[in-house]
Short mmCIF file of C-alpha atoms in Angstrom, two decimals:
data_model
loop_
_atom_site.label_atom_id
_atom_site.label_comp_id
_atom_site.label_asym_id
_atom_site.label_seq_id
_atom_site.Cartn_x
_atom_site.Cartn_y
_atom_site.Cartn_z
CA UNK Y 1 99.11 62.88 98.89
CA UNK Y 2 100.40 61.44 95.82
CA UNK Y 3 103.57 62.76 94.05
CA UNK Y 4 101.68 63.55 90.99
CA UNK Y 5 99.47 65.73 93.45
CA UNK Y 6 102.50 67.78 93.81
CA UNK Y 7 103.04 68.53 89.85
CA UNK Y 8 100.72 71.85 89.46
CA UNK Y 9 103.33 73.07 92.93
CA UNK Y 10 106.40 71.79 90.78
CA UNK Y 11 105.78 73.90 87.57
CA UNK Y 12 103.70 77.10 89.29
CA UNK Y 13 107.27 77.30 91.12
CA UNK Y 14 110.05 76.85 88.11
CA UNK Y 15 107.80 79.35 85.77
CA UNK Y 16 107.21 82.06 89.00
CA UNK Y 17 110.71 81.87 90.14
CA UNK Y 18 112.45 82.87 86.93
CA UNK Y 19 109.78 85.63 85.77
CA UNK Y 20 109.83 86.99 89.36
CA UNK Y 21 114.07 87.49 89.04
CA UNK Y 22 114.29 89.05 85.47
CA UNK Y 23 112.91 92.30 86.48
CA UNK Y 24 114.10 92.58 90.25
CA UNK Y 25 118.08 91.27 89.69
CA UNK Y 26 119.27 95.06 89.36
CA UNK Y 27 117.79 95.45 92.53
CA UNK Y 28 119.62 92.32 94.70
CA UNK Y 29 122.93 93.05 93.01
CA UNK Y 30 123.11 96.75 94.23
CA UNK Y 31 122.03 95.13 97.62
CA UNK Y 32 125.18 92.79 97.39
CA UNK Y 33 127.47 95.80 96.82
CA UNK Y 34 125.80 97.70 99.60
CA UNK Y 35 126.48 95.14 102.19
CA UNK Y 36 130.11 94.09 100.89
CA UNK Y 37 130.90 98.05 102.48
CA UNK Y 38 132.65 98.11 105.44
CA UNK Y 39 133.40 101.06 107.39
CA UNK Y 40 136.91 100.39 107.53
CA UNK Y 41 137.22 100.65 103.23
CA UNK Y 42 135.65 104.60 103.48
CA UNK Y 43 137.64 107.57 104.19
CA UNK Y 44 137.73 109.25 107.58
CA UNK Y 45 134.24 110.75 107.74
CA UNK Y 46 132.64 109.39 105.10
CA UNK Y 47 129.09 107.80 104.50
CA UNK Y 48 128.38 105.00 102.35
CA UNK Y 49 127.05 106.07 99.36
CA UNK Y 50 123.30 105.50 98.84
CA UNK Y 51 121.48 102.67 96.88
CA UNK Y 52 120.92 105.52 94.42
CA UNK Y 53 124.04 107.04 94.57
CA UNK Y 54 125.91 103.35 93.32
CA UNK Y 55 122.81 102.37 90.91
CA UNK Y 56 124.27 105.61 89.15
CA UNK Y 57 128.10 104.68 89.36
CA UNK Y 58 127.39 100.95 88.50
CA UNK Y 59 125.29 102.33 85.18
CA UNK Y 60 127.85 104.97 84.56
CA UNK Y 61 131.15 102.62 84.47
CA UNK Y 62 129.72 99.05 83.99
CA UNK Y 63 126.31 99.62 82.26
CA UNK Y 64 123.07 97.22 82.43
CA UNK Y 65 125.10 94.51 82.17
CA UNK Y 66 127.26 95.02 85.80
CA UNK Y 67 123.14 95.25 87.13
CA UNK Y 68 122.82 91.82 86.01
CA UNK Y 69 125.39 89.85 86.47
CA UNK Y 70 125.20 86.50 88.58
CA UNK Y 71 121.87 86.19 86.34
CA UNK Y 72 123.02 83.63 84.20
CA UNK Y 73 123.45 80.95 87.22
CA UNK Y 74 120.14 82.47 88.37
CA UNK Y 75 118.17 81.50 85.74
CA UNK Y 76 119.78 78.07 84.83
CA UNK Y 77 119.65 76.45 88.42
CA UNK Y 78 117.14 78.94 90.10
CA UNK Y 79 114.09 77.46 88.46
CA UNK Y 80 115.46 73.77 90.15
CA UNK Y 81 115.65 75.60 93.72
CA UNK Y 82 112.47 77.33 93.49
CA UNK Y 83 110.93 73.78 92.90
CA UNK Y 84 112.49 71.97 95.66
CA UNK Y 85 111.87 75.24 97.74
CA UNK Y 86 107.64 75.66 96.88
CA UNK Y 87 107.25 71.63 96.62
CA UNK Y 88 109.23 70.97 100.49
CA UNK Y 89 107.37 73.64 102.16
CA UNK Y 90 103.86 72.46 100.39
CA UNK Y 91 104.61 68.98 100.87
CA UNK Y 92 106.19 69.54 105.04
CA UNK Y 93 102.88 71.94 105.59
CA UNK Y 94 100.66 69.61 104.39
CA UNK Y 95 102.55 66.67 106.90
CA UNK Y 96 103.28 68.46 110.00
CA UNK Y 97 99.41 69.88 109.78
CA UNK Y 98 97.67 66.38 109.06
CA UNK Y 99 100.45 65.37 112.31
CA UNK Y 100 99.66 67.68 114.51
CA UNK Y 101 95.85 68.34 113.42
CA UNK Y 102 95.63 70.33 116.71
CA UNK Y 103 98.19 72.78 116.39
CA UNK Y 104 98.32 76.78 115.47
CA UNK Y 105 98.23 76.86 111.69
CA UNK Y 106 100.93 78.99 111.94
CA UNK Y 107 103.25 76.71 113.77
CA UNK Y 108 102.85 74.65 110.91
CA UNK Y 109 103.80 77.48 108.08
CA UNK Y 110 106.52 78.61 110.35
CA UNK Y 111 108.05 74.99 110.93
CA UNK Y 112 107.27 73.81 106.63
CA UNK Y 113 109.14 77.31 105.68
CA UNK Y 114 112.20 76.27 107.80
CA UNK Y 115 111.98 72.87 106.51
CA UNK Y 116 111.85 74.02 102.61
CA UNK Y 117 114.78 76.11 102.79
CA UNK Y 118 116.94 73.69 104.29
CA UNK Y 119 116.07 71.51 101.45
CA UNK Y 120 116.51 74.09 98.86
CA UNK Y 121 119.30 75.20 99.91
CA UNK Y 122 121.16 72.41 98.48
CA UNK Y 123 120.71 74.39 95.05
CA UNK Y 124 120.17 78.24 96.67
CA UNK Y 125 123.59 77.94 97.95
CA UNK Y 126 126.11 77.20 95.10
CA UNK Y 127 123.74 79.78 92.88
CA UNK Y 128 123.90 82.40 95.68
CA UNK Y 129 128.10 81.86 96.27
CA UNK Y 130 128.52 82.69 92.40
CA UNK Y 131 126.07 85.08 91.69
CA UNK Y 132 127.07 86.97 94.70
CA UNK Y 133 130.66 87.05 93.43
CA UNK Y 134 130.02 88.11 90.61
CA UNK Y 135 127.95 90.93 91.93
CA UNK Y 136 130.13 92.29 93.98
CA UNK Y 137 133.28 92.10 91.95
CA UNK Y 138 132.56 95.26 89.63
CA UNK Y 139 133.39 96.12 86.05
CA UNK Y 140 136.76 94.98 86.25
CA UNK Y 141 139.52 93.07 87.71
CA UNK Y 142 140.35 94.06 91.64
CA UNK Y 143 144.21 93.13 90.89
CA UNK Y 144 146.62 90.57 91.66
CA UNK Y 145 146.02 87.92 93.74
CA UNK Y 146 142.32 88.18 92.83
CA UNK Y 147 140.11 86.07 90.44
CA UNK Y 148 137.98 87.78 88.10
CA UNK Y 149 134.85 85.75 86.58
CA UNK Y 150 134.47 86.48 83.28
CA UNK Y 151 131.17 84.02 83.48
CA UNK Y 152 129.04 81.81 85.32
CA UNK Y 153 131.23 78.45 83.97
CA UNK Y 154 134.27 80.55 84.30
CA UNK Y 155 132.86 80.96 88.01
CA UNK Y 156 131.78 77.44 88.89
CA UNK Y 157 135.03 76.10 87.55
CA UNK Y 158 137.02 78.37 89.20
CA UNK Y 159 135.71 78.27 92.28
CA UNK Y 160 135.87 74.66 92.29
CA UNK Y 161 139.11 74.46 91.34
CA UNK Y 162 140.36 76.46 93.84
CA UNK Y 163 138.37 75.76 96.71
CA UNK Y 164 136.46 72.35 96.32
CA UNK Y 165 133.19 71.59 96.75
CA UNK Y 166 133.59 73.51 100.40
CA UNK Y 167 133.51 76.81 98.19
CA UNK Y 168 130.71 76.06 96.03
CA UNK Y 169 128.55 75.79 99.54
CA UNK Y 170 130.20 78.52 101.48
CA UNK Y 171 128.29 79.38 104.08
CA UNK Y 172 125.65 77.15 103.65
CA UNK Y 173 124.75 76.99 107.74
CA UNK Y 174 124.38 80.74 107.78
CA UNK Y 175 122.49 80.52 104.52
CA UNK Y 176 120.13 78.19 106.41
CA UNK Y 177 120.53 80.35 109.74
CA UNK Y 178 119.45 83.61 107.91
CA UNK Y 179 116.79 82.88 104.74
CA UNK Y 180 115.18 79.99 107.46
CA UNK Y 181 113.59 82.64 109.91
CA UNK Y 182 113.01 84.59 106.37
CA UNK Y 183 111.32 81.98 105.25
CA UNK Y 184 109.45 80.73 108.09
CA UNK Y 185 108.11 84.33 108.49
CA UNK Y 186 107.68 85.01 105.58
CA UNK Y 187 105.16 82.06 104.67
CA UNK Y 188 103.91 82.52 108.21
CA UNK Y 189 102.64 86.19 107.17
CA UNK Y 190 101.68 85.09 103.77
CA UNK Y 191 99.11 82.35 104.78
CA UNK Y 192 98.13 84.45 107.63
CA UNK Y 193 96.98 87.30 104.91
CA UNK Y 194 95.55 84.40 103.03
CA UNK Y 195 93.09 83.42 105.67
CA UNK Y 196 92.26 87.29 106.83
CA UNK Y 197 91.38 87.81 102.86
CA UNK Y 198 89.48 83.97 102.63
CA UNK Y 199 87.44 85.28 106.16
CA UNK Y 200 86.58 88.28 104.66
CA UNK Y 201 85.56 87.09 101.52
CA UNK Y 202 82.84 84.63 102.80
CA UNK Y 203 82.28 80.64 102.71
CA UNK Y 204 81.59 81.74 98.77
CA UNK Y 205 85.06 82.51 97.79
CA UNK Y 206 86.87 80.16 95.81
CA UNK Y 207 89.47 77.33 97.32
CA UNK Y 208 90.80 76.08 94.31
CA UNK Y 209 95.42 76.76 94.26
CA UNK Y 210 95.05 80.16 93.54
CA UNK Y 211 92.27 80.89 96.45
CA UNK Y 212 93.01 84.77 96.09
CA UNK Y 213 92.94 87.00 92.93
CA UNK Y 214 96.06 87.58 91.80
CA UNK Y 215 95.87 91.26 92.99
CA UNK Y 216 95.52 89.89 97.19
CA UNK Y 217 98.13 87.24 96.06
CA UNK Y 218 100.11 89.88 95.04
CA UNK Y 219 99.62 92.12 97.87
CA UNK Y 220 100.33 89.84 100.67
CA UNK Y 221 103.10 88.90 98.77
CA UNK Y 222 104.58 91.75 99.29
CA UNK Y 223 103.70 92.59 102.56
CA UNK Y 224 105.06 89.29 103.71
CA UNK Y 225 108.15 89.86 102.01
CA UNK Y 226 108.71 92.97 102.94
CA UNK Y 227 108.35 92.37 106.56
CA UNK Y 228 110.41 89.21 106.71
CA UNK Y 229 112.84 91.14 105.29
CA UNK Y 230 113.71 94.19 107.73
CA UNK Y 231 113.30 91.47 110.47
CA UNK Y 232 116.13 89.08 109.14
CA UNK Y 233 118.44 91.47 107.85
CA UNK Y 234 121.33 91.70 109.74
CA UNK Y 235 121.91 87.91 109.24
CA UNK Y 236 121.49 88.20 105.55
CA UNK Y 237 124.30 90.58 105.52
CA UNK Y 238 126.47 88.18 107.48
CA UNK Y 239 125.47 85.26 105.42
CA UNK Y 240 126.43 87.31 102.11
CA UNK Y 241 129.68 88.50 103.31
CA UNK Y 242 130.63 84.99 104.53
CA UNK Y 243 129.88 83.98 100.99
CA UNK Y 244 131.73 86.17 99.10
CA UNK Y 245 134.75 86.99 101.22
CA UNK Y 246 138.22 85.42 99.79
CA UNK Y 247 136.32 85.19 96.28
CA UNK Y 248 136.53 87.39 92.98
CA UNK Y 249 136.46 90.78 95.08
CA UNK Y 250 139.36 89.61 97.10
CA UNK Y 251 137.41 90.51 100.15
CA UNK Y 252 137.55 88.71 103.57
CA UNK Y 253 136.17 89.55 106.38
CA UNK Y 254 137.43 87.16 108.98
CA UNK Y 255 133.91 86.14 109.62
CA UNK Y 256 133.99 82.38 110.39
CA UNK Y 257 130.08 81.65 111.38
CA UNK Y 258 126.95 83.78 111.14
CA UNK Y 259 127.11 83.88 115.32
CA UNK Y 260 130.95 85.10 114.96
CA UNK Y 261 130.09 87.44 111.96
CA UNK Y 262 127.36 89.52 113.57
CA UNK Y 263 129.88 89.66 116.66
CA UNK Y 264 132.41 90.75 114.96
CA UNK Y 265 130.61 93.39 112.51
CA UNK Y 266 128.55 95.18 116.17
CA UNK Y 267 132.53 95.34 117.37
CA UNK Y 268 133.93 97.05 114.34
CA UNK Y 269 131.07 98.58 113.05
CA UNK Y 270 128.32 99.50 115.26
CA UNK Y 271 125.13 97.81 115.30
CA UNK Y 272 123.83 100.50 113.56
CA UNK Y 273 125.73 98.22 110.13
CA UNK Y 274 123.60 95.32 110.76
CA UNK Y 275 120.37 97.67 109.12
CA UNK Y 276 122.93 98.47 105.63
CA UNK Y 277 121.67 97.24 102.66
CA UNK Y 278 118.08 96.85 104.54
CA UNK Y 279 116.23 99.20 101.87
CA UNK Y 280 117.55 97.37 99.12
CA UNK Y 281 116.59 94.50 100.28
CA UNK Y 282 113.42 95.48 101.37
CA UNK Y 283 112.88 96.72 97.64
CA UNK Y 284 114.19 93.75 95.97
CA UNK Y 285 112.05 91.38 98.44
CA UNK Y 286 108.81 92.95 98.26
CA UNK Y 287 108.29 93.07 94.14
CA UNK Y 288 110.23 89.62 93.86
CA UNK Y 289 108.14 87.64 96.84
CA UNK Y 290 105.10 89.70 95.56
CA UNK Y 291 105.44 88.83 91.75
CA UNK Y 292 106.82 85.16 92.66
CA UNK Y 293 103.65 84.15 94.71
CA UNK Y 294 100.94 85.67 92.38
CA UNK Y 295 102.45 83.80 89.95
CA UNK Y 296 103.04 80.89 91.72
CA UNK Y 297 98.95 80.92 92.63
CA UNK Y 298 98.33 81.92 88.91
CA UNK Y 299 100.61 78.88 86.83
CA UNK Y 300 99.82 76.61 90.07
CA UNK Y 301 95.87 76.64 89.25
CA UNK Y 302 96.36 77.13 85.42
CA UNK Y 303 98.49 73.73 85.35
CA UNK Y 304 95.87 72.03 87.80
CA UNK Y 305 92.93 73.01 85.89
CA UNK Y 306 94.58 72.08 81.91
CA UNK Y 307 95.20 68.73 84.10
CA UNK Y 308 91.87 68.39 85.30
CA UNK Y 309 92.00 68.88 89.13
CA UNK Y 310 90.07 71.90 89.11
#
């Protein structure tokens, strides 16, 4: 295929990506704070407060805006990411399957959803290390010896600053380590819900980028997401430590690789803290990968058909 071919993928992706985040953010930054709690920071005895419990103490002290911050970066490099991310995984299915024309379909989706986050990553990461500290950080400044971002350029620039271009992709293997196997599920799930609705629906249905109405789109959207994440969790919550530790929270974990991480976190925690954060996550995921691939197939076959492919 053409490059052109790809354009419908290349816009679908920017528009879905950035409409999908505005009305789940809330959502990922109380599942940043969540996971940034160790046992070791809580009294003797006690629990963790619940996602509930903190979406009330965040709106109490720091109001809507402490449930959005890290959205700036989100929204001004996110769109680029989601691009890459939609485009490589379309583009590496679409190789590997005319490749290996006998294969399992899904060995295909699993291998192209590895693929495209590897390639995205080379934007997810720098917009996940400063949106993450800047999630995590709070209302206001931890105290000495910590940096407090005031914004995302105040962020980038600091970051930079003080720890090079190595800080801007902190923890870019364990990003690839963790959101790959999300990923790879995840779009492994998806197109498997895609052909069980296609099947049912009969040679008649249509095949045209959206395939589904937006309401199965939706659906196994979320299903997907929502199972990829409670499977990949506990390297999520390695990966986001890893990224924020030594930043504007003036957390550190010691955690040197996601392998070392989830070591040392079953040590001094229990492997019952790999699972914390996992309902958050679970609700951020499922409206976000729901919303983001209905809209995806929506713009994706409204931009093919105004530029007369369909």
């Amino acid at each position: 295929m053409q490059a052109q071919d790809y354009a419908p993928t290349m816009l679908g992706s920017a528009l879905s990506g950035t409409l999908a985040r505005l009305p789940t953010h809330p959502l990922d930054t109380l599942k940043a704070r969540l996971q940034t709690l160790r046992a070791g920071s809580m009294a003797a005895g006690a629990r963790p407060p619940s996602a509930l419990e903190l979406l009330r103490t965040i709106a109490r002290t720091e109001g809507l805006r402490g449930l959005y911050r890290g959205l700036g970066v989100t929204l001004t490099l996110g769109p680029f990411a989601s691009v890459l991310y939609f485009t490589g995984y379309e583009g590496s299915r679409d190789a590997l399957k005319r490749a290996l024309p006998g294969a399992p379909a899904a060995l295909s989706h699993l291998s192209a959803g590895l693929i495209a986050e590897a390639l995205s990553c080379v934007l997810f990461v720098p917009v996940d290390v400063i949106k993450e500290r800047m999630q995590v950080q709070g209302g206001r400044p931890a105290g000495a010896g910590t940096t407090y971002y005031t914004g995302t350029v105040h962020a980038i620039t600091s970051i930079y600053r003080g720890e090079g271009l190595a800080g801007v992709y902190r923890g870019y293997w364990a990003t690839v380590g963790s959101f790959g196997p999300f990923s790879a599920l995840y779009f492994a799930f998806y197109e498997a819900a895609k052909a069980a609705y296609l099947g049912q629906a009969g040679p008649e249905a249509p095949r045209g980028a959206a395939q589904m109405p937006f309401w199965a789109s939706l659906l196994s959207g979320a299903s997907a997401g929502a199972a990829a994440s409670v499977l990949t969790n506990p390297l999520d919550l390695v990966k986001l430590r890893l990224q924020v530790q030594r930043g504007g929270a003036g957390l550190d974990f010691g955690y040197t690789g996601l392998i070392q991480g989830l070591r040392r976190m079953a040590a001094e925690e229990g492997l019952r803290a790999m699972m914390r954060g996992a309902g958050t996550r679970v609700a951020f995921h499922t409206p976000t990968t729901a919303i983001s691939m209905a809209l995806f197939e929506t713009c994706k076959d409204a931009v093919a058909t105004s530029m007369g492919r369909r």
